[in-house]
Tab-separated table of C-alpha atoms and ligand atoms in Angstrom:
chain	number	residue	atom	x	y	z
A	93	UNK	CA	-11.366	-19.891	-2.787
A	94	UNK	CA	-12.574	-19.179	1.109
A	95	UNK	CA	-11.627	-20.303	4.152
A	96	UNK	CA	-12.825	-19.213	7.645
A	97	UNK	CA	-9.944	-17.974	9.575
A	98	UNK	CA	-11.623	-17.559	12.396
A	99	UNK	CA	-14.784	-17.482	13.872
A	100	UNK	CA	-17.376	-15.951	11.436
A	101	UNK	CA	-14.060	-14.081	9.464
A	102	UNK	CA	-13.402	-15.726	6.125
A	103	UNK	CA	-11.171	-14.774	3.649
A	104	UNK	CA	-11.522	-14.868	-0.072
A	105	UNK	CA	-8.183	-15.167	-2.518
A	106	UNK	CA	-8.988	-12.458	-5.118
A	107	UNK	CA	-6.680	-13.458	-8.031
A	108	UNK	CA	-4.348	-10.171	-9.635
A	109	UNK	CA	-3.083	-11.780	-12.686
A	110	UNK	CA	0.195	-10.618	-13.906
A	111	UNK	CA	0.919	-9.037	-10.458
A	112	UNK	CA	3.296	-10.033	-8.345
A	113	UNK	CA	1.176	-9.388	-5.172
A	114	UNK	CA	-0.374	-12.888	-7.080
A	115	UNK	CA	-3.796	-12.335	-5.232
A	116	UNK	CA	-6.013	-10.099	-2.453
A	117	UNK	CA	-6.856	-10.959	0.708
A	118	UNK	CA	-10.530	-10.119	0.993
A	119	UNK	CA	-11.599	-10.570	4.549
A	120	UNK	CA	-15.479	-11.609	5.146
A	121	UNK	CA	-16.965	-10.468	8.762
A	122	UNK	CA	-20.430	-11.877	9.005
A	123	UNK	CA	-22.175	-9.636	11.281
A	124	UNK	CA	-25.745	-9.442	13.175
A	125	UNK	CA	-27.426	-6.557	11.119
A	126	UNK	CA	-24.721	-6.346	8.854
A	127	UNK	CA	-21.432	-7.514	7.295
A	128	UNK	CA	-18.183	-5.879	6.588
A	129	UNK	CA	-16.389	-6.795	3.208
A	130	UNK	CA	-12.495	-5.623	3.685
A	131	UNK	CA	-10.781	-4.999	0.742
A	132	UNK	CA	-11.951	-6.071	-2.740
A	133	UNK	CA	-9.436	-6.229	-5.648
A	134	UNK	CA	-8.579	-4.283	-8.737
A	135	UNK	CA	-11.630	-3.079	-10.593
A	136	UNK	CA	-11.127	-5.767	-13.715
A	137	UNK	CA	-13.503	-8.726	-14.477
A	138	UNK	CA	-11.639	-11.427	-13.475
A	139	UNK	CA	-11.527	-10.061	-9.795
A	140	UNK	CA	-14.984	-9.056	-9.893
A	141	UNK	CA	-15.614	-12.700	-10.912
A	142	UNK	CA	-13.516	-13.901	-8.235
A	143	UNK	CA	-14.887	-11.912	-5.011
A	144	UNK	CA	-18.409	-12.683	-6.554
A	145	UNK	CA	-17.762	-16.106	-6.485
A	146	UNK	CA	-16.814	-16.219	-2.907
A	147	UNK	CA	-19.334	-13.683	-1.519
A	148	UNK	CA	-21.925	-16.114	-3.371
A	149	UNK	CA	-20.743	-19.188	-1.320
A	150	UNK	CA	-21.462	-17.237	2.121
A	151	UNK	CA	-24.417	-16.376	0.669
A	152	UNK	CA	-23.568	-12.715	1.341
A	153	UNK	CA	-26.528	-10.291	1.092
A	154	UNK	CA	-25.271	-7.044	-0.321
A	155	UNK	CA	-28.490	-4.858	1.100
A	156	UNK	CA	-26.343	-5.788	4.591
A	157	UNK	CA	-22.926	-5.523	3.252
A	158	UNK	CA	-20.360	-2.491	4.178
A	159	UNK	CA	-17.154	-2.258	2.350
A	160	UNK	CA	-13.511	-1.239	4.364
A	161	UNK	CA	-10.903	0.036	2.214
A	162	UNK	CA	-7.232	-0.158	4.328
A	163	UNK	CA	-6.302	2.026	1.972
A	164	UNK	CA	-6.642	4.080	-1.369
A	165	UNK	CA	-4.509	1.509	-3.626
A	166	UNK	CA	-6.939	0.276	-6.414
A	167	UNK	CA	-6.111	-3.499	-5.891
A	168	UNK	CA	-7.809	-2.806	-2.059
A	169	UNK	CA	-10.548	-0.130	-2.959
A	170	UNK	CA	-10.918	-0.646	-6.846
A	171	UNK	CA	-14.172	-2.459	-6.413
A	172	UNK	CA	-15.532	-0.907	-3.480
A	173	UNK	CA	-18.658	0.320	-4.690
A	174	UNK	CA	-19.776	-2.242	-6.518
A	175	UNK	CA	-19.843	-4.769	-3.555
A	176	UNK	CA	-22.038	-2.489	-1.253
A	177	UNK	CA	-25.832	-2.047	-1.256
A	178	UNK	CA	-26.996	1.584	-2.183
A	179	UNK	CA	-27.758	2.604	1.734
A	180	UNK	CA	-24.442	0.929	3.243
A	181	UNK	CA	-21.152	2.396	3.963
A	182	UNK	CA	-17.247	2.648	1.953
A	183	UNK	CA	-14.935	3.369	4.642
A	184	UNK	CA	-11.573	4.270	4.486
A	185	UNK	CA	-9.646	6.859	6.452
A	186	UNK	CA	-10.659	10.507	5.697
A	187	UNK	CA	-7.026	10.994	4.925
A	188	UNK	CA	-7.115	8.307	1.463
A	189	UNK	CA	-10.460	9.179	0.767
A	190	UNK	CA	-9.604	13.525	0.219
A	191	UNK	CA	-6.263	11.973	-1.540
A	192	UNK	CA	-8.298	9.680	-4.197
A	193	UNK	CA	-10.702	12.498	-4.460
A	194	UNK	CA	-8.080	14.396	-5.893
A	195	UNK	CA	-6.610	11.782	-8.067
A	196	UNK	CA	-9.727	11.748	-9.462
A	197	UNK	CA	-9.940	15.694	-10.462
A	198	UNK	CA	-6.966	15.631	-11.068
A	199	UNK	CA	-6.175	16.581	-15.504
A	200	UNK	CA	-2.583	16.155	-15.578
A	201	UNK	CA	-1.095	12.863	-14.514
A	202	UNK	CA	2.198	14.918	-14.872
A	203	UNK	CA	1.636	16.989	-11.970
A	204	UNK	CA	1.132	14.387	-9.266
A	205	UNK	CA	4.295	13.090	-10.589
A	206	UNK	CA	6.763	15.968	-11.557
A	207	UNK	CA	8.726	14.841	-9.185
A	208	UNK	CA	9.540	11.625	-10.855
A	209	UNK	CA	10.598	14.045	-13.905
A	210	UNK	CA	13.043	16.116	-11.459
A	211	UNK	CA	14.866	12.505	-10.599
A	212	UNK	CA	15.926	11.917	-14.299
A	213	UNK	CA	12.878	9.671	-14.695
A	214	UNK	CA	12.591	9.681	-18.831
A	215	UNK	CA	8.865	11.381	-19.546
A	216	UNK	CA	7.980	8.733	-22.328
A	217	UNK	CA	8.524	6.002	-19.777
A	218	UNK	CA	6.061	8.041	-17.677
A	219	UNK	CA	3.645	8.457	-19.773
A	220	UNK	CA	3.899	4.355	-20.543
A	221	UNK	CA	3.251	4.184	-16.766
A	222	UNK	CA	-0.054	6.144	-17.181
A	223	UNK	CA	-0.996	4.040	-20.022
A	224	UNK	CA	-0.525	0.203	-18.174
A	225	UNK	CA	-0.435	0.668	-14.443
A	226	UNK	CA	-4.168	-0.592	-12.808
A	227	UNK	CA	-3.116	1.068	-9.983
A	228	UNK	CA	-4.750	4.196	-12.783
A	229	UNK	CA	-6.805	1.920	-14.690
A	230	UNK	CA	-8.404	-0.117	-12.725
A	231	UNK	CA	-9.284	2.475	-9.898
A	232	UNK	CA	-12.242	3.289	-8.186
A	233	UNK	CA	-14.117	5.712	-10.149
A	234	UNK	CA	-14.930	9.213	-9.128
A	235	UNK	CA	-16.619	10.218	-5.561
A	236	UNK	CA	-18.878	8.007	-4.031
A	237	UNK	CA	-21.462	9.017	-1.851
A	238	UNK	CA	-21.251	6.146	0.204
A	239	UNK	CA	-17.590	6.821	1.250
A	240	UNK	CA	-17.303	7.094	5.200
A	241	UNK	CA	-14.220	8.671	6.695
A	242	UNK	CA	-12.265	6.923	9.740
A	243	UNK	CA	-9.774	8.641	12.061
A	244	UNK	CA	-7.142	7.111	13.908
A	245	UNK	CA	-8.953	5.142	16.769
A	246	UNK	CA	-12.348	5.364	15.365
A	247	UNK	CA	-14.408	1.749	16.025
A	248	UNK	CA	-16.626	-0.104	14.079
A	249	UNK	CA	-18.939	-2.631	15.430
A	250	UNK	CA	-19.591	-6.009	13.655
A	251	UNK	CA	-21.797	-8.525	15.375
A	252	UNK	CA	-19.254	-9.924	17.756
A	253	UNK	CA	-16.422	-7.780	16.898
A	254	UNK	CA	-15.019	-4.318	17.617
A	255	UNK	CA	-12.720	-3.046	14.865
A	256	UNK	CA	-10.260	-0.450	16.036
A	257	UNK	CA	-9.070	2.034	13.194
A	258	UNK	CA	-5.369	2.310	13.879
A	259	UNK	CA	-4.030	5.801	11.243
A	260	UNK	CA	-0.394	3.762	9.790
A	261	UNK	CA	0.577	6.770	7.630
A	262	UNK	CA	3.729	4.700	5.391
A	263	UNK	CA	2.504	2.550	2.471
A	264	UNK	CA	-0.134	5.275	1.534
A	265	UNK	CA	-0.417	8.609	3.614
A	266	UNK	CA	-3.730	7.229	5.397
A	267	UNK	CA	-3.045	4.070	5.279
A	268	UNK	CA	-5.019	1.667	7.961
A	269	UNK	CA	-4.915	-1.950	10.077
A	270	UNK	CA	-7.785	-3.022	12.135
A	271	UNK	CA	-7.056	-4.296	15.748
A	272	UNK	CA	-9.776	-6.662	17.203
A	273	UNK	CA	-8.909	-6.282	20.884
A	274	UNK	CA	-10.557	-8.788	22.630
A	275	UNK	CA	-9.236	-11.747	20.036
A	276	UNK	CA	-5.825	-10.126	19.668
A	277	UNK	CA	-6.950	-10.232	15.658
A	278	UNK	CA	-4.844	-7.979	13.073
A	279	UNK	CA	-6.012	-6.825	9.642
A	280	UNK	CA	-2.825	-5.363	8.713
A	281	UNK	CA	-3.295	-4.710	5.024
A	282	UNK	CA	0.066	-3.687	3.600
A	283	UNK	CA	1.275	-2.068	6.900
A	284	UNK	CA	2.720	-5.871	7.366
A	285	UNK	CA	3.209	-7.960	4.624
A	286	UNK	CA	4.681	-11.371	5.300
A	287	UNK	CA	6.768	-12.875	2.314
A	288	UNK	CA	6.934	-9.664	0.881
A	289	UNK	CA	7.751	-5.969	1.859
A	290	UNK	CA	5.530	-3.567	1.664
A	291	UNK	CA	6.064	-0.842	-0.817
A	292	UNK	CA	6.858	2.470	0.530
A	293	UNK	CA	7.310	5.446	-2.140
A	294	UNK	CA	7.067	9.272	-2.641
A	295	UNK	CA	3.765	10.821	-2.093
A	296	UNK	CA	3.451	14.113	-3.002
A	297	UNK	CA	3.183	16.439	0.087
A	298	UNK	CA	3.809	13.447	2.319
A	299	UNK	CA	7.586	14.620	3.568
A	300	UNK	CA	8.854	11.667	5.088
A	301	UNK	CA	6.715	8.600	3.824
A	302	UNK	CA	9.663	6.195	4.742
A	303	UNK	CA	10.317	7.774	8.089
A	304	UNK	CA	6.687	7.889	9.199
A	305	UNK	CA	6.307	4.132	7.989
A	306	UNK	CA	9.197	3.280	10.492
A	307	UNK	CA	7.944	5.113	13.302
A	308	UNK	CA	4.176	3.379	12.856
A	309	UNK	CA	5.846	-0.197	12.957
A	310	UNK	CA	7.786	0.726	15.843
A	311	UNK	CA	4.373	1.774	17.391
A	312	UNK	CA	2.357	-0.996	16.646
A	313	UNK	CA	4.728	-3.534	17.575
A	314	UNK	CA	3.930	-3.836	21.074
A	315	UNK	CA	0.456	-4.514	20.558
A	316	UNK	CA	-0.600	-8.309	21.592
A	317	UNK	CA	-1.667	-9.867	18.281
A	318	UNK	CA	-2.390	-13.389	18.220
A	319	UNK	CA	-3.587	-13.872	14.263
A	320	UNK	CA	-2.376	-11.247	11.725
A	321	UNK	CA	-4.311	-10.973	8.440
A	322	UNK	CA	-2.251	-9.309	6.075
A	323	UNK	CA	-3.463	-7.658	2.304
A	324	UNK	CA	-1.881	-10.158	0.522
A	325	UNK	CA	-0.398	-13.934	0.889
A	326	UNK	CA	0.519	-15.674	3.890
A	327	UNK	CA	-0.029	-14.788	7.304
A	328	UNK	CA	3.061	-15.015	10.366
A	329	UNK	CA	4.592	-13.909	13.588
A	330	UNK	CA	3.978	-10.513	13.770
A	331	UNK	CA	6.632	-9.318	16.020
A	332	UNK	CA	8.888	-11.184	14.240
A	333	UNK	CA	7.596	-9.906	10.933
A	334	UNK	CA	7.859	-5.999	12.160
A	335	UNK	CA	11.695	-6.681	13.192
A	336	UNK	CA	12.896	-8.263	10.349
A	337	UNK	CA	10.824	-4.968	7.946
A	338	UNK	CA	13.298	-2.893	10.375
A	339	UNK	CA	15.868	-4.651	9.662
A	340	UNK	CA	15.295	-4.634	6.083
A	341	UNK	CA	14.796	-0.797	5.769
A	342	UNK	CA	18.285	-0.550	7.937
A	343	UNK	CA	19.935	-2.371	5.439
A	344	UNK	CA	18.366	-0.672	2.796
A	345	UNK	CA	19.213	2.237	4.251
A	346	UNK	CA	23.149	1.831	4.182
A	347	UNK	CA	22.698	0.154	0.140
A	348	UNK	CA	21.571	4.024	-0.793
A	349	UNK	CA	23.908	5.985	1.093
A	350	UNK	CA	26.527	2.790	0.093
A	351	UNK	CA	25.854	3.641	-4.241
A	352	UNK	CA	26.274	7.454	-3.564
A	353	UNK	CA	29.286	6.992	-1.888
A	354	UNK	CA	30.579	4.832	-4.632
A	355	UNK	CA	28.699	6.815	-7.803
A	356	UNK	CA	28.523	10.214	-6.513
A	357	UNK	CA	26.740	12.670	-8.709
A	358	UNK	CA	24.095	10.480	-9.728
A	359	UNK	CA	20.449	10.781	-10.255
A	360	UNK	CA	17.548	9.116	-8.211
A	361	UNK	CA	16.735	7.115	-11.570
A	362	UNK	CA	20.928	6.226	-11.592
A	363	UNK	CA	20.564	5.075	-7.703
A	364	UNK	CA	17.553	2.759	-8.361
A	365	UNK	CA	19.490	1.413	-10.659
A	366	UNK	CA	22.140	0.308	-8.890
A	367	UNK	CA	20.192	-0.840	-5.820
A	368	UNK	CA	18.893	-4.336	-6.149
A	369	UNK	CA	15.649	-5.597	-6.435
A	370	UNK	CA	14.191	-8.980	-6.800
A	371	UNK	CA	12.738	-8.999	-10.818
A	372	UNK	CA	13.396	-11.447	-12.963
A	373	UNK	CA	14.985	-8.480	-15.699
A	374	UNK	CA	18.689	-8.401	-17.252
A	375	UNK	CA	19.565	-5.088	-16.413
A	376	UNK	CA	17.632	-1.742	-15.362
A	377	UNK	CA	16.984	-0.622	-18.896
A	378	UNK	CA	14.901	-3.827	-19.380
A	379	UNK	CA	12.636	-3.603	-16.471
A	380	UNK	CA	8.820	-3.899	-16.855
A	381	UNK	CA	7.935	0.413	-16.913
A	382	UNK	CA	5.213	-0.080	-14.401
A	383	UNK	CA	8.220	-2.284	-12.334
A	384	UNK	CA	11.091	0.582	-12.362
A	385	UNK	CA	8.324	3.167	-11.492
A	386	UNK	CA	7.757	1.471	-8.422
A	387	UNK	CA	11.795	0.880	-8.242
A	388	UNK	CA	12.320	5.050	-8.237
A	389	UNK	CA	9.575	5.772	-6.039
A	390	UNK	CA	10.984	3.179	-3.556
A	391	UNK	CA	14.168	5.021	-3.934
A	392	UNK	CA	13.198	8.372	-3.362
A	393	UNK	CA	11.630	7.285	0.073
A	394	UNK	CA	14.775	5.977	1.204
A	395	UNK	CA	16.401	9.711	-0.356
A	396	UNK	CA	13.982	12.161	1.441
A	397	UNK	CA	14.431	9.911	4.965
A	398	UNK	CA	18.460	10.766	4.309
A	399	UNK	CA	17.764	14.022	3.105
A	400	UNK	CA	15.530	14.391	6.139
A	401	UNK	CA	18.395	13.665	8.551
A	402	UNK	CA	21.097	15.506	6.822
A	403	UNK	CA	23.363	12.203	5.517
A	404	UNK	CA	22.930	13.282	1.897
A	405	UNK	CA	22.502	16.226	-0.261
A	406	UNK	CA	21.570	17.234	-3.786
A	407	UNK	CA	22.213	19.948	-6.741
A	408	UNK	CA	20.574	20.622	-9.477
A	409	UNK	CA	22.686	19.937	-12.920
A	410	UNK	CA	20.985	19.472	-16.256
A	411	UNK	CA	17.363	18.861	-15.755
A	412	UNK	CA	17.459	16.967	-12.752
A	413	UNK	CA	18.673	16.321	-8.659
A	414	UNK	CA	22.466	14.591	-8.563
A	415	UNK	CA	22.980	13.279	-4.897
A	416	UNK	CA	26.165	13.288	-2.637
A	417	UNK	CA	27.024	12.184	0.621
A	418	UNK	CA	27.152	15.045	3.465
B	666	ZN	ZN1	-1.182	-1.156	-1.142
């Protein structure tokens, strides 16, 4: 399915079955020279199918075709390489790019995740995690060549438009948007999501990933946007849309610090238990694996940003962290 959403800037729905993103939004720019493709889908047929499909009915030359990656998250840069001609460009800030480059040397999925293991996360459900989650099986593989590096404020030119890199460290640590100045145009990726909340988990060596995420709405909000084009689903006000993610994480917030005031002692895998989330599952022991990994990682942003500013603290008992209130 495409649609032109504005001048020359066409969208195409790239179905995720069995996700409940439900579909990308890959953005078309039809250039002079050359095109920019912005985000293309997990690397899996039926997305392949689906963005070839589209780029077909704009009759989309690849020889002219760059490829923008908001971010390192395989549903956005799975594909990337596949949908670019052999001379043309995979951007992506420098930050995600030196991050999947180590993902992809990386041996042991344990490491990147032994923090999971020091919350009480079980290891077998980990390793189920490893086995089923596209966001490791349906990735992007190995270095690319063609991968181009953007800083924060770097532009790129296509035909009529200037695309403004704008660094939104948060959902990923070098996570992007796109600011088109002149139309007061948005590509906000997963920075804003509309009808869903962006995802904001532990990175390793990222220290704050929820605090920096707050601070980079509160900077961006300002900015006169007139059409926001998010990652995924609808579009909306974008002011609005920042305020009411504030509000969210505020309320959020005050649930954690809330369950270890109530259950002190517990572990970050107890917490995300307790805190509620909107899955269709009976209880926490029945979540989908891929579903409570997400769940804990969630959880442990909102831990280090009240770790971070002293509200809680932890100590070590057994084999992993047990939280209390300062
Ligand atoms: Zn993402």
């Amino acid at each position: 399915m495409i649609e032109e959403v504005y001048k020359n800037i066409y969208r195409i729905g790239v179905v995720l079955p069995g996700n409940p993103l439900k579909e990308l939004n890959s953005y078309f720019i039809r250039g002079k020279d050359s095109d920019l493709l912005i985000d293309t889908g997990f690397r899996r047929p039926v997305c392949r199918e689906a963005l070839e499909q589209g780029l077909r009915e704009l009759e989309s030359d690849p020889a002219r075709r760059d490829v923008l990656a908001t971010h390192l998250h395989s549903d956005h840069s799975g594909m990337a390489d596949l949908f670019t001609g052999p001379d043309r460009c995979i951007y992506m800030s420098a930050v995600d790019i030196a991050l999947l480059n180590r993902f992809n040397e990386e041996k042991d999925p344990f490491y990147r995740h032994s923090r999971f293991l020091e919350e009480g996360f079980p290891r077998e459900v980990l390793l189920e995690v490893f086995r089923t989650n596209p966001a490791m099986t349906e990735k992007m593989p190995g270095m690319d060549g063609r991968l181009c590096g953007l800083q924060d404020g770097d532009i790129l030119q296509v035909g009529d438009y200037r695309l403004e890199t704008l660094l939104v460290p948060g959902h990923t640590p070098g996570n992007t948007m796109f600011y088109l100045r002149d139309q007061q145009i948005m590509f906000t990726g997963d920075h804003i999501l509309f009808d869903i909340t962006p995802n904001i988990t532990h990175w390793q060596g990222f220290e704050d990933s929820l605090g920096s995420y707050l601070d980079q709405l509160r900077r961006v909000r300002d900015i006169p946007v007139r059409l926001a084009l998010p990652g995924h689903r609808k579009t909306g006000d974008y002011r609005a849309r920042i305020d009411s993610i504030l509000d969210h994480h505020r309320r959020r917030i005050n649930d954690a610090l809330q369950i270890i005031e109530q259950h002190p002692g517990m572990s970050a895998y107890e917490i995300a238990g307790c805190m509620k989330w909107k899955i269709r599952a009976a209880d926490w022991d029945s979540f989908p694996v891929v579903q409570k990994w997400f769940a804990v990682g969630e959880c442990l942003s909102h831990l280090d940003y009240l770790l971070k500013r002293d509200r809680i603290r932890y100590e070590i008992a057994g084999r992993a962290k047990r939280y209390y209130l300062r």
